[in-house]
mmCIF file of C-alpha atoms in Angstrom:
data_model
loop_
_atom_site.group_PDB
_atom_site.id
_atom_site.type_symbol
_atom_site.label_atom_id
_atom_site.label_comp_id
_atom_site.label_asym_id
_atom_site.label_seq_id
_atom_site.Cartn_x
_atom_site.Cartn_y
_atom_site.Cartn_z
ATOM 1 C CA LEU A 1 7.578 -6.455 2.654
ATOM 2 C CA PRO A 2 8.860 -8.996 5.206
ATOM 3 C CA ALA A 3 8.318 -7.430 8.640
ATOM 4 C CA GLY A 4 11.049 -8.075 11.210
ATOM 5 C CA ILE A 5 8.828 -6.730 13.993
ATOM 6 C CA PRO A 6 5.101 -7.418 14.652
ATOM 7 C CA ASN A 7 4.163 -4.092 13.068
ATOM 8 C CA LEU A 8 0.373 -4.316 13.335
ATOM 9 C CA LEU A 9 0.418 -4.623 17.136
ATOM 10 C CA ALA A 10 3.634 -2.656 17.816
ATOM 11 C CA ASN A 11 2.712 0.495 15.878
ATOM 12 C CA GLY A 12 -1.055 0.058 15.757
ATOM 13 C CA ALA A 13 -3.292 0.736 12.776
ATOM 14 C CA GLN A 14 -6.488 2.600 12.046
ATOM 15 C CA GLY A 15 -8.570 2.537 8.905
ATOM 16 C CA ILE A 16 -12.052 2.541 7.455
ATOM 17 C CA ALA A 17 -13.091 0.576 4.366
ATOM 18 C CA VAL A 18 -16.472 -0.130 2.774
ATOM 19 C CA GLY A 19 -18.570 -1.852 5.417
ATOM 20 C CA MET A 20 -15.681 -2.489 7.807
ATOM 21 C CA ALA A 21 -13.181 -0.667 9.998
ATOM 22 C CA THR A 22 -10.078 -1.482 12.009
ATOM 23 C CA SER A 23 -8.585 0.114 15.095
ATOM 24 C CA VAL A 24 -5.493 -1.368 16.734
ATOM 25 C CA PRO A 25 -3.697 0.633 19.462
ATOM 26 C CA PRO A 26 0.126 0.442 19.718
ATOM 27 C CA HIS A 27 1.774 -2.042 22.094
ATOM 28 C CA ASN A 28 5.130 -2.437 23.794
ATOM 29 C CA ILE A 29 7.510 -4.373 21.551
ATOM 30 C CA ILE A 30 9.414 -6.028 24.434
ATOM 31 C CA GLU A 31 6.155 -7.385 25.864
ATOM 32 C CA LEU A 32 5.151 -8.596 22.381
ATOM 33 C CA ALA A 33 8.529 -10.351 21.989
ATOM 34 C CA ASP A 34 8.093 -12.167 25.323
ATOM 35 C CA ALA A 35 4.564 -13.266 24.349
ATOM 36 C CA LEU A 36 5.788 -14.470 20.933
ATOM 37 C CA LEU A 37 8.608 -16.522 22.488
ATOM 38 C CA HIS A 38 6.079 -18.133 24.845
ATOM 39 C CA LEU A 39 3.700 -18.777 21.935
ATOM 40 C CA ILE A 40 6.405 -20.614 19.944
ATOM 41 C CA LYS A 41 6.738 -23.105 22.811
ATOM 42 C CA HIS A 42 2.991 -23.180 23.594
ATOM 43 C CA PRO A 43 1.019 -22.436 20.364
ATOM 44 C CA LYS A 44 -2.350 -22.818 22.152
ATOM 45 C CA ALA A 45 -1.544 -20.590 25.146
ATOM 46 C CA SER A 46 -4.619 -18.923 26.650
ATOM 47 C CA ILE A 47 -5.331 -15.201 26.315
ATOM 48 C CA GLU A 48 -4.986 -14.914 30.110
ATOM 49 C CA THR A 49 -1.454 -16.380 29.915
ATOM 50 C CA LEU A 50 -0.503 -14.014 27.073
ATOM 51 C CA LEU A 51 -1.752 -11.072 29.165
ATOM 52 C CA THR A 52 0.888 -11.879 31.794
ATOM 53 C CA PHE A 53 3.356 -10.659 29.135
ATOM 54 C CA ILE A 54 1.274 -8.041 27.318
ATOM 55 C CA LYS A 55 -0.226 -5.732 29.945
ATOM 56 C CA GLY A 56 -2.384 -3.814 27.466
ATOM 57 C CA PRO A 57 -1.755 -1.056 24.919
ATOM 58 C CA ASP A 58 1.375 1.076 25.352
ATOM 59 C CA PHE A 59 0.993 4.549 23.882
ATOM 60 C CA PRO A 60 3.968 6.718 22.848
ATOM 61 C CA THR A 61 2.357 9.642 24.707
ATOM 62 C CA GLY A 62 2.216 7.708 27.993
ATOM 63 C CA GLY A 63 -0.825 8.261 30.199
ATOM 64 C CA LEU A 64 -2.550 5.892 32.615
ATOM 65 C CA LEU A 65 -4.487 2.799 31.546
ATOM 66 C CA ILE A 66 -7.402 2.470 33.993
ATOM 67 C CA GLU A 67 -9.343 -0.370 32.331
ATOM 68 C CA PRO A 68 -10.058 -3.280 34.734
ATOM 69 C CA PHE A 69 -8.305 -6.584 33.891
ATOM 70 C CA GLY A 70 -11.574 -8.396 33.136
ATOM 71 C CA SER A 71 -12.443 -5.837 30.493
ATOM 72 C CA ILE A 72 -8.926 -5.984 28.965
ATOM 73 C CA LYS A 73 -9.137 -9.799 28.806
ATOM 74 C CA GLU A 74 -12.568 -9.627 27.163
ATOM 75 C CA ALA A 75 -11.305 -7.179 24.509
ATOM 76 C CA TYR A 76 -8.272 -9.311 23.602
ATOM 77 C CA SER A 77 -10.337 -12.545 23.640
ATOM 78 C CA THR A 78 -12.917 -11.240 21.164
ATOM 79 C CA GLY A 79 -10.795 -8.790 19.172
ATOM 80 C CA ARG A 80 -13.260 -6.009 19.987
ATOM 81 C CA GLY A 81 -13.439 -3.627 22.927
ATOM 82 C CA GLY A 82 -11.846 -0.478 24.252
ATOM 83 C CA PHE A 83 -9.455 0.912 26.848
ATOM 84 C CA ARG A 84 -9.899 3.954 29.084
ATOM 85 C CA VAL A 85 -6.776 6.112 29.124
ATOM 86 C CA ARG A 86 -6.249 9.101 31.432
ATOM 87 C CA ALA A 87 -3.833 11.994 31.560
ATOM 88 C CA LYS A 88 -1.005 11.693 34.089
ATOM 89 C CA TRP A 89 -0.878 14.458 36.674
ATOM 90 C CA GLU A 90 0.911 15.471 39.858
ATOM 91 C CA LEU A 91 0.332 17.896 42.689
ATOM 92 C CA GLU A 92 2.683 20.861 43.188
ATOM 93 C CA THR A 93 2.456 22.585 46.576
ATOM 94 C CA GLU A 94 3.677 26.126 47.183
ATOM 95 C CA LYS A 95 4.489 28.140 50.306
ATOM 96 C CA GLY A 96 1.519 29.009 52.441
ATOM 97 C CA GLY A 97 -0.402 25.856 51.573
ATOM 98 C CA ALA A 98 -1.353 26.865 48.022
ATOM 99 C CA TRP A 99 -1.259 24.094 45.414
ATOM 100 C CA GLN A 100 -1.761 23.524 41.711
ATOM 101 C CA ILE A 101 -2.216 20.506 39.450
ATOM 102 C CA VAL A 102 0.356 19.832 36.712
ATOM 103 C CA VAL A 103 -0.688 17.575 33.817
ATOM 104 C CA THR A 104 2.480 15.935 32.382
ATOM 105 C CA GLU A 105 1.047 13.397 29.922
ATOM 106 C CA ILE A 106 -2.190 13.489 27.923
ATOM 107 C CA PRO A 107 -4.029 10.573 26.250
ATOM 108 C CA TYR A 108 -2.982 9.209 22.859
ATOM 109 C CA GLN A 109 -4.072 11.224 19.791
ATOM 110 C CA VAL A 110 -5.563 14.033 21.892
ATOM 111 C CA GLN A 111 -4.405 17.382 20.490
ATOM 112 C CA LYS A 112 -2.942 19.503 23.278
ATOM 113 C CA SER A 113 -3.991 22.821 21.683
ATOM 114 C CA ARG A 114 -7.551 21.572 21.140
ATOM 115 C CA LEU A 115 -7.727 20.202 24.701
ATOM 116 C CA ILE A 116 -6.633 23.536 26.264
ATOM 117 C CA GLU A 117 -8.956 25.480 23.959
ATOM 118 C CA ARG A 118 -11.885 23.293 25.010
ATOM 119 C CA LEU A 119 -11.030 23.641 28.723
ATOM 120 C CA ALA A 120 -10.777 27.430 28.334
ATOM 121 C CA GLU A 121 -14.196 27.556 26.635
ATOM 122 C CA MET A 122 -15.727 25.538 29.474
ATOM 123 C CA LEU A 123 -14.038 27.791 32.053
ATOM 124 C CA GLN A 124 -15.494 30.903 30.399
ATOM 125 C CA ALA A 125 -18.915 29.252 30.216
ATOM 126 C CA LYS A 126 -18.651 28.634 34.001
ATOM 127 C CA ARG A 127 -18.869 24.860 33.513
ATOM 128 C CA LEU A 128 -15.705 24.362 35.592
ATOM 129 C CA PRO A 129 -16.574 26.183 38.868
ATOM 130 C CA PHE A 130 -13.693 24.493 40.718
ATOM 131 C CA LEU A 131 -10.956 25.983 38.440
ATOM 132 C CA ALA A 132 -9.557 29.521 38.588
ATOM 133 C CA ASP A 133 -7.122 29.365 35.662
ATOM 134 C CA ILE A 134 -5.551 27.122 32.998
ATOM 135 C CA ARG A 135 -2.012 27.754 31.680
ATOM 136 C CA ASP A 136 0.088 25.988 29.109
ATOM 137 C CA GLU A 137 3.762 25.981 30.171
ATOM 138 C CA SER A 138 4.773 23.162 27.806
ATOM 139 C CA ALA A 139 8.154 23.182 26.095
ATOM 140 C CA GLU A 140 9.415 19.829 24.799
ATOM 141 C CA ASP A 141 7.554 18.084 27.601
ATOM 142 C CA ILE A 142 3.876 18.645 28.299
ATOM 143 C CA ARG A 143 3.151 20.879 31.317
ATOM 144 C CA ILE A 144 -0.434 22.110 31.680
ATOM 145 C CA ILE A 145 -1.112 24.050 34.900
ATOM 146 C CA LEU A 146 -4.579 23.849 36.486
ATOM 147 C CA GLU A 147 -5.172 26.326 39.314
ATOM 148 C CA PRO A 148 -8.041 25.547 41.734
ATOM 149 C CA LYS A 149 -10.485 28.206 42.844
ATOM 150 C CA SER A 150 -10.125 27.204 46.473
ATOM 151 C CA ARG A 151 -7.326 25.397 48.264
ATOM 152 C CA ARG A 152 -9.965 23.644 50.397
ATOM 153 C CA LEU A 153 -10.892 21.490 47.381
ATOM 154 C CA GLY A 154 -9.277 18.068 47.012
ATOM 155 C CA ALA A 155 -7.028 17.624 43.966
ATOM 156 C CA GLU A 156 -8.539 14.157 43.282
ATOM 157 C CA VAL A 157 -12.050 15.607 43.226
ATOM 158 C CA VAL A 158 -10.981 18.349 40.785
ATOM 159 C CA MET A 159 -9.310 15.829 38.470
ATOM 160 C CA GLU A 160 -12.204 13.342 38.583
ATOM 161 C CA SER A 161 -14.528 16.168 37.465
ATOM 162 C CA LEU A 162 -12.149 17.097 34.621
ATOM 163 C CA PHE A 163 -11.814 13.464 33.529
ATOM 164 C CA LYS A 164 -15.574 13.284 33.225
ATOM 165 C CA LEU A 165 -15.972 16.591 31.376
ATOM 166 C CA SER A 166 -12.948 16.717 29.038
ATOM 167 C CA ASP A 167 -10.543 14.713 26.863
ATOM 168 C CA LEU A 168 -8.176 14.285 29.812
ATOM 169 C CA GLU A 169 -9.778 10.828 29.778
ATOM 170 C CA VAL A 170 -10.622 9.069 26.499
ATOM 171 C CA ARG A 171 -11.665 5.620 25.375
ATOM 172 C CA VAL A 172 -9.321 4.056 22.814
ATOM 173 C CA PRO A 173 -11.167 1.443 20.721
ATOM 174 C CA LEU A 174 -9.849 -2.007 19.796
ATOM 175 C CA ASN A 175 -11.183 -3.631 16.632
ATOM 176 C CA LEU A 176 -8.749 -6.286 15.383
ATOM 177 C CA ASN A 177 -10.479 -6.575 12.005
ATOM 178 C CA VAL A 178 -7.670 -7.429 9.578
ATOM 179 C CA LEU A 179 -6.905 -9.215 6.318
ATOM 180 C CA ASP A 180 -5.273 -12.589 7.020
ATOM 181 C CA ALA A 181 -2.513 -14.244 4.968
ATOM 182 C CA ASP A 182 -5.106 -15.354 2.375
ATOM 183 C CA GLY A 183 -6.537 -11.825 2.065
ATOM 184 C CA ARG A 184 -9.793 -12.606 3.914
ATOM 185 C CA PRO A 185 -11.187 -10.104 6.446
ATOM 186 C CA VAL A 186 -11.383 -11.621 9.923
ATOM 187 C CA VAL A 187 -11.643 -10.283 13.486
ATOM 188 C CA MET A 188 -8.681 -11.862 15.292
ATOM 189 C CA ASP A 189 -8.118 -12.329 18.983
ATOM 190 C CA LEU A 190 -4.683 -11.586 20.462
ATOM 191 C CA ARG A 191 -3.376 -15.138 20.021
ATOM 192 C CA MET A 192 -4.491 -15.304 16.370
ATOM 193 C CA ALA A 193 -2.795 -11.968 15.606
ATOM 194 C CA LEU A 194 0.498 -13.085 17.197
ATOM 195 C CA ASN A 195 0.357 -16.511 15.497
ATOM 196 C CA ALA A 196 -0.326 -14.812 12.141
ATOM 197 C CA TRP A 197 2.942 -12.890 12.478
ATOM 198 C CA LEU A 198 4.831 -16.032 13.542
ATOM 199 C CA GLY A 199 3.415 -17.809 10.490
ATOM 200 C CA HIS A 200 4.631 -14.913 8.351
ATOM 201 C CA ARG A 201 8.149 -15.145 9.828
ATOM 202 C CA ARG A 202 8.230 -18.884 9.065
ATOM 203 C CA ALA A 203 7.106 -18.278 5.468
ATOM 204 C CA VAL A 204 9.866 -15.647 5.109
ATOM 205 C CA LEU A 205 12.468 -18.103 6.450
ATOM 206 C CA GLN A 206 11.336 -20.844 4.060
ATOM 207 C CA ARG A 207 11.227 -18.537 1.033
ATOM 208 C CA ARG A 208 14.647 -17.090 1.823
ATOM 209 C CA SER A 209 16.098 -20.610 2.160
ATOM 210 C CA LYS A 210 14.552 -21.717 -1.149
ATOM 211 C CA TYR A 211 15.842 -18.594 -2.905
ATOM 212 C CA ARG A 212 19.347 -19.202 -1.529
ATOM 213 C CA LEU A 213 19.172 -22.868 -2.625
ATOM 214 C CA ALA A 214 18.352 -21.758 -6.181
ATOM 215 C CA ARG A 215 21.350 -19.373 -6.176
ATOM 216 C CA ILE A 216 23.658 -22.123 -4.827
ATOM 217 C CA LYS A 217 22.434 -24.569 -7.475
ATOM 218 C CA ALA A 218 23.191 -22.052 -10.242
ATOM 219 C CA ARG A 219 26.652 -21.273 -8.807
ATOM 220 C CA LEU A 220 27.557 -24.967 -8.392
ATOM 221 C CA GLU A 221 26.664 -25.541 -12.043
ATOM 222 C CA VAL A 222 29.019 -22.713 -13.081
ATOM 223 C CA LEU A 223 31.819 -23.999 -10.806
ATOM 224 C CA GLU A 224 31.500 -27.456 -12.355
ATOM 225 C CA GLY A 225 31.986 -25.836 -15.780
ATOM 226 C CA TYR A 226 35.011 -23.888 -14.521
ATOM 227 C CA LEU A 227 36.657 -27.087 -13.245
ATOM 228 C CA ILE A 228 36.229 -28.742 -16.652
ATOM 229 C CA VAL A 229 37.774 -25.646 -18.258
ATOM 230 C CA PHE A 230 40.709 -25.697 -15.824
ATOM 231 C CA LEU A 231 41.515 -29.308 -16.649
ATOM 232 C CA ASN A 232 41.386 -28.648 -20.421
ATOM 233 C CA ILE A 233 42.481 -25.033 -20.559
ATOM 234 C CA ASP A 234 44.589 -25.182 -23.760
ATOM 235 C CA GLU A 235 41.898 -26.949 -25.752
ATOM 236 C CA VAL A 236 39.242 -24.485 -24.455
ATOM 237 C CA ILE A 237 41.343 -21.480 -25.569
ATOM 238 C CA ALA A 238 41.852 -23.054 -29.006
ATOM 239 C CA ILE A 239 38.088 -23.619 -29.420
ATOM 240 C CA ILE A 240 37.281 -20.024 -28.348
ATOM 241 C CA ARG A 241 39.859 -18.651 -30.824
ATOM 242 C CA GLU A 242 39.028 -20.813 -33.820
ATOM 243 C CA ALA A 243 35.405 -22.063 -33.680
ATOM 244 C CA ASP A 244 32.637 -20.132 -35.462
ATOM 245 C CA HIS A 245 30.225 -20.956 -32.628
ATOM 246 C CA PRO A 246 32.491 -21.488 -29.594
ATOM 247 C CA ARG A 247 29.678 -21.983 -27.057
ATOM 248 C CA ASP A 248 28.043 -24.772 -29.080
ATOM 249 C CA GLU A 249 31.446 -26.383 -29.675
ATOM 250 C CA LEU A 250 32.308 -26.228 -25.915
ATOM 251 C CA MET A 251 28.932 -27.747 -25.056
ATOM 252 C CA ARG A 252 29.455 -30.572 -27.583
ATOM 253 C CA ARG A 253 33.087 -31.264 -26.739
ATOM 254 C CA PHE A 254 32.919 -31.182 -22.910
ATOM 255 C CA GLY A 255 29.219 -31.884 -22.274
ATOM 256 C CA LEU A 256 28.604 -28.406 -20.781
ATOM 257 C CA SER A 257 25.126 -26.956 -20.226
ATOM 258 C CA GLU A 258 24.085 -23.681 -21.859
ATOM 259 C CA ASN A 259 24.648 -21.758 -18.590
ATOM 260 C CA GLN A 260 28.099 -23.282 -18.179
ATOM 261 C CA GLY A 261 29.006 -22.463 -21.793
ATOM 262 C CA ASN A 262 27.897 -18.830 -21.326
ATOM 263 C CA ALA A 263 29.807 -18.540 -18.022
ATOM 264 C CA VAL A 264 33.021 -19.815 -19.630
ATOM 265 C CA LEU A 265 32.701 -17.382 -22.554
ATOM 266 C CA ASP A 266 31.953 -14.468 -20.199
ATOM 267 C CA MET A 267 35.145 -15.043 -18.226
ATOM 268 C CA ARG A 268 38.111 -12.761 -18.782
ATOM 269 C CA LEU A 269 41.269 -14.398 -20.123
ATOM 270 C CA ARG A 270 43.120 -13.176 -17.031
ATOM 271 C CA SER A 271 40.695 -15.107 -14.816
ATOM 272 C CA LEU A 272 41.021 -18.138 -17.066
ATOM 273 C CA ARG A 273 44.785 -18.169 -16.571
ATOM 274 C CA ARG A 274 44.648 -17.634 -12.826
ATOM 275 C CA LEU A 275 41.920 -20.158 -12.074
ATOM 276 C CA GLU A 276 43.031 -22.293 -9.184
ATOM 277 C CA GLU A 277 41.662 -25.784 -8.916
ATOM 278 C CA ILE A 278 41.963 -25.798 -5.094
ATOM 279 C CA ALA A 279 39.994 -22.529 -4.742
ATOM 280 C CA LEU A 280 37.254 -23.857 -7.050
ATOM 281 C CA ARG A 281 36.994 -27.141 -5.148
ATOM 282 C CA ASN A 282 36.928 -25.288 -1.781
ATOM 283 C CA GLU A 283 34.075 -23.057 -2.939
ATOM 284 C CA THR A 284 32.214 -26.106 -4.266
ATOM 285 C CA GLU A 285 32.591 -27.919 -0.926
ATOM 286 C CA LYS A 286 31.484 -24.846 1.042
ATOM 287 C CA LEU A 287 28.378 -24.315 -1.115
ATOM 288 C CA THR A 288 27.501 -28.024 -1.038
ATOM 289 C CA ALA A 289 27.646 -27.971 2.784
ATOM 290 C CA GLU A 290 25.395 -24.862 2.865
ATOM 291 C CA GLN A 291 23.015 -26.566 0.428
ATOM 292 C CA ASP A 292 22.760 -29.615 2.711
ATOM 293 C CA ASN A 293 22.123 -27.391 5.762
ATOM 294 C CA LEU A 294 19.340 -25.471 3.995
ATOM 295 C CA ASN A 295 17.696 -28.671 2.741
ATOM 296 C CA SER A 296 17.724 -30.140 6.262
ATOM 297 C CA LEU A 297 16.380 -26.811 7.661
ATOM 298 C CA LEU A 298 13.390 -26.912 5.277
ATOM 299 C CA LEU A 299 12.564 -30.436 6.536
ATOM 300 C CA ASP A 300 13.051 -29.630 10.248
ATOM 301 C CA GLU A 301 10.190 -27.559 11.745
ATOM 302 C CA ALA A 302 11.769 -27.474 15.229
ATOM 303 C CA ASN A 303 14.969 -25.948 13.797
ATOM 304 C CA GLN A 304 12.932 -23.336 11.909
ATOM 305 C CA TRP A 305 11.218 -22.222 15.147
ATOM 306 C CA LEU A 306 14.616 -22.139 16.901
ATOM 307 C CA ILE A 307 15.938 -19.705 14.260
ATOM 308 C CA ILE A 308 12.752 -17.564 14.518
ATOM 309 C CA SER A 309 13.124 -17.516 18.336
ATOM 310 C CA ASN A 310 16.703 -16.261 17.989
ATOM 311 C CA GLN A 311 15.551 -13.551 15.555
ATOM 312 C CA ILE A 312 12.899 -12.403 18.073
ATOM 313 C CA LYS A 313 15.502 -12.339 20.882
ATOM 314 C CA GLU A 314 17.811 -10.191 18.717
ATOM 315 C CA MET A 315 14.904 -7.827 17.991
ATOM 316 C CA LYS A 316 14.100 -7.642 21.719
ATOM 317 C CA ASN A 317 17.737 -6.798 22.575
ATOM 318 C CA ILE A 318 17.676 -3.877 20.120
ATOM 319 C CA PHE A 319 14.590 -2.349 21.772
ATOM 320 C CA THR A 320 15.237 -3.245 25.434
ATOM 321 C CA LYS A 321 16.912 0.086 26.297
ATOM 322 C CA ILE A 322 14.771 2.363 24.134
ATOM 323 C CA ASP A 323 11.243 0.971 24.451
ATOM 324 C CA LYS A 324 10.370 0.808 28.118
ATOM 325 C CA ARG A 325 6.632 0.858 28.872
ATOM 326 C CA ARG A 326 5.269 4.416 28.900
ATOM 327 C CA THR A 327 1.564 3.859 29.582
ATOM 328 C CA LEU A 328 1.339 2.789 33.210
ATOM 329 C CA LEU A 329 -1.438 0.607 34.586
ATOM 330 C CA SER A 330 -3.567 2.184 37.282
ATOM 331 C CA GLU A 331 -6.534 1.183 39.391
ATOM 332 C CA ALA A 332 -9.896 1.834 37.781
ATOM 333 C CA PRO A 333 -11.767 4.561 39.705
ATOM 334 C CA SER A 334 -14.924 3.592 41.557
#
């Protein structure tokens, strides 16, 4: 179906086929829209330029993206790579100097129940000597409490150890292996993937215009028949009442096409009486003007891209308030 949003990059996709696999993380639709608008004006924009708009994947579960820029650029330039994503946490201090760590966001596609179960197993096996307890206080929002064994420990040290040992940090793969418009498997870079969607939007615009032109052509043919009927209404009624084959007789007498003959016969007598020549001519003029506009649009590439740009801006306006970036960029740890 015609996609009004760049679905592959916005929602992501994962799949395995015979001898090939694909893994595309989700992205922020506002950032994609900005990159697409830039790409319409500069079709050969560099990956580095596109990354000024698209900061990296944007997961619905939030988290922190800690991949260095060089690595992100390499992944989007080749269509293959990965991104390190960490849980988001904060420090809660209590009276008397005690503190605890609260995890508020966990990496994409990590099951919370499985994560806590795994941490509890490691705690029992004494593989987490710096933790005293783990509690799940989540309601609608995630809230995992990590209590340290000693307040003398640093919270950063505790978390770095947990990132290394558990799924509080994961690597999300990127493998932009997709079927292109011709159905061939190809590993695309970021620019190719965005241009593929722009090409799709242009094909949709052209097909829609051609379909509308065909409908206008058919309607204009019928209106032409109606005008002939209006000018000879008494004779038309006599033919319909008396002829054995009224359609063939109408076609012979007034030079109507088969479609026009059928349209005249399908009309109700009430409509036939109330046909107004001015209304018919107005509709004909309006459709002829639309036909001319569509024909000029199909010949004008610049105008096509202008319409696609406006469609992208409308899409961006819809999502501006509801799709703010959730996965924040953070410095990669040493």
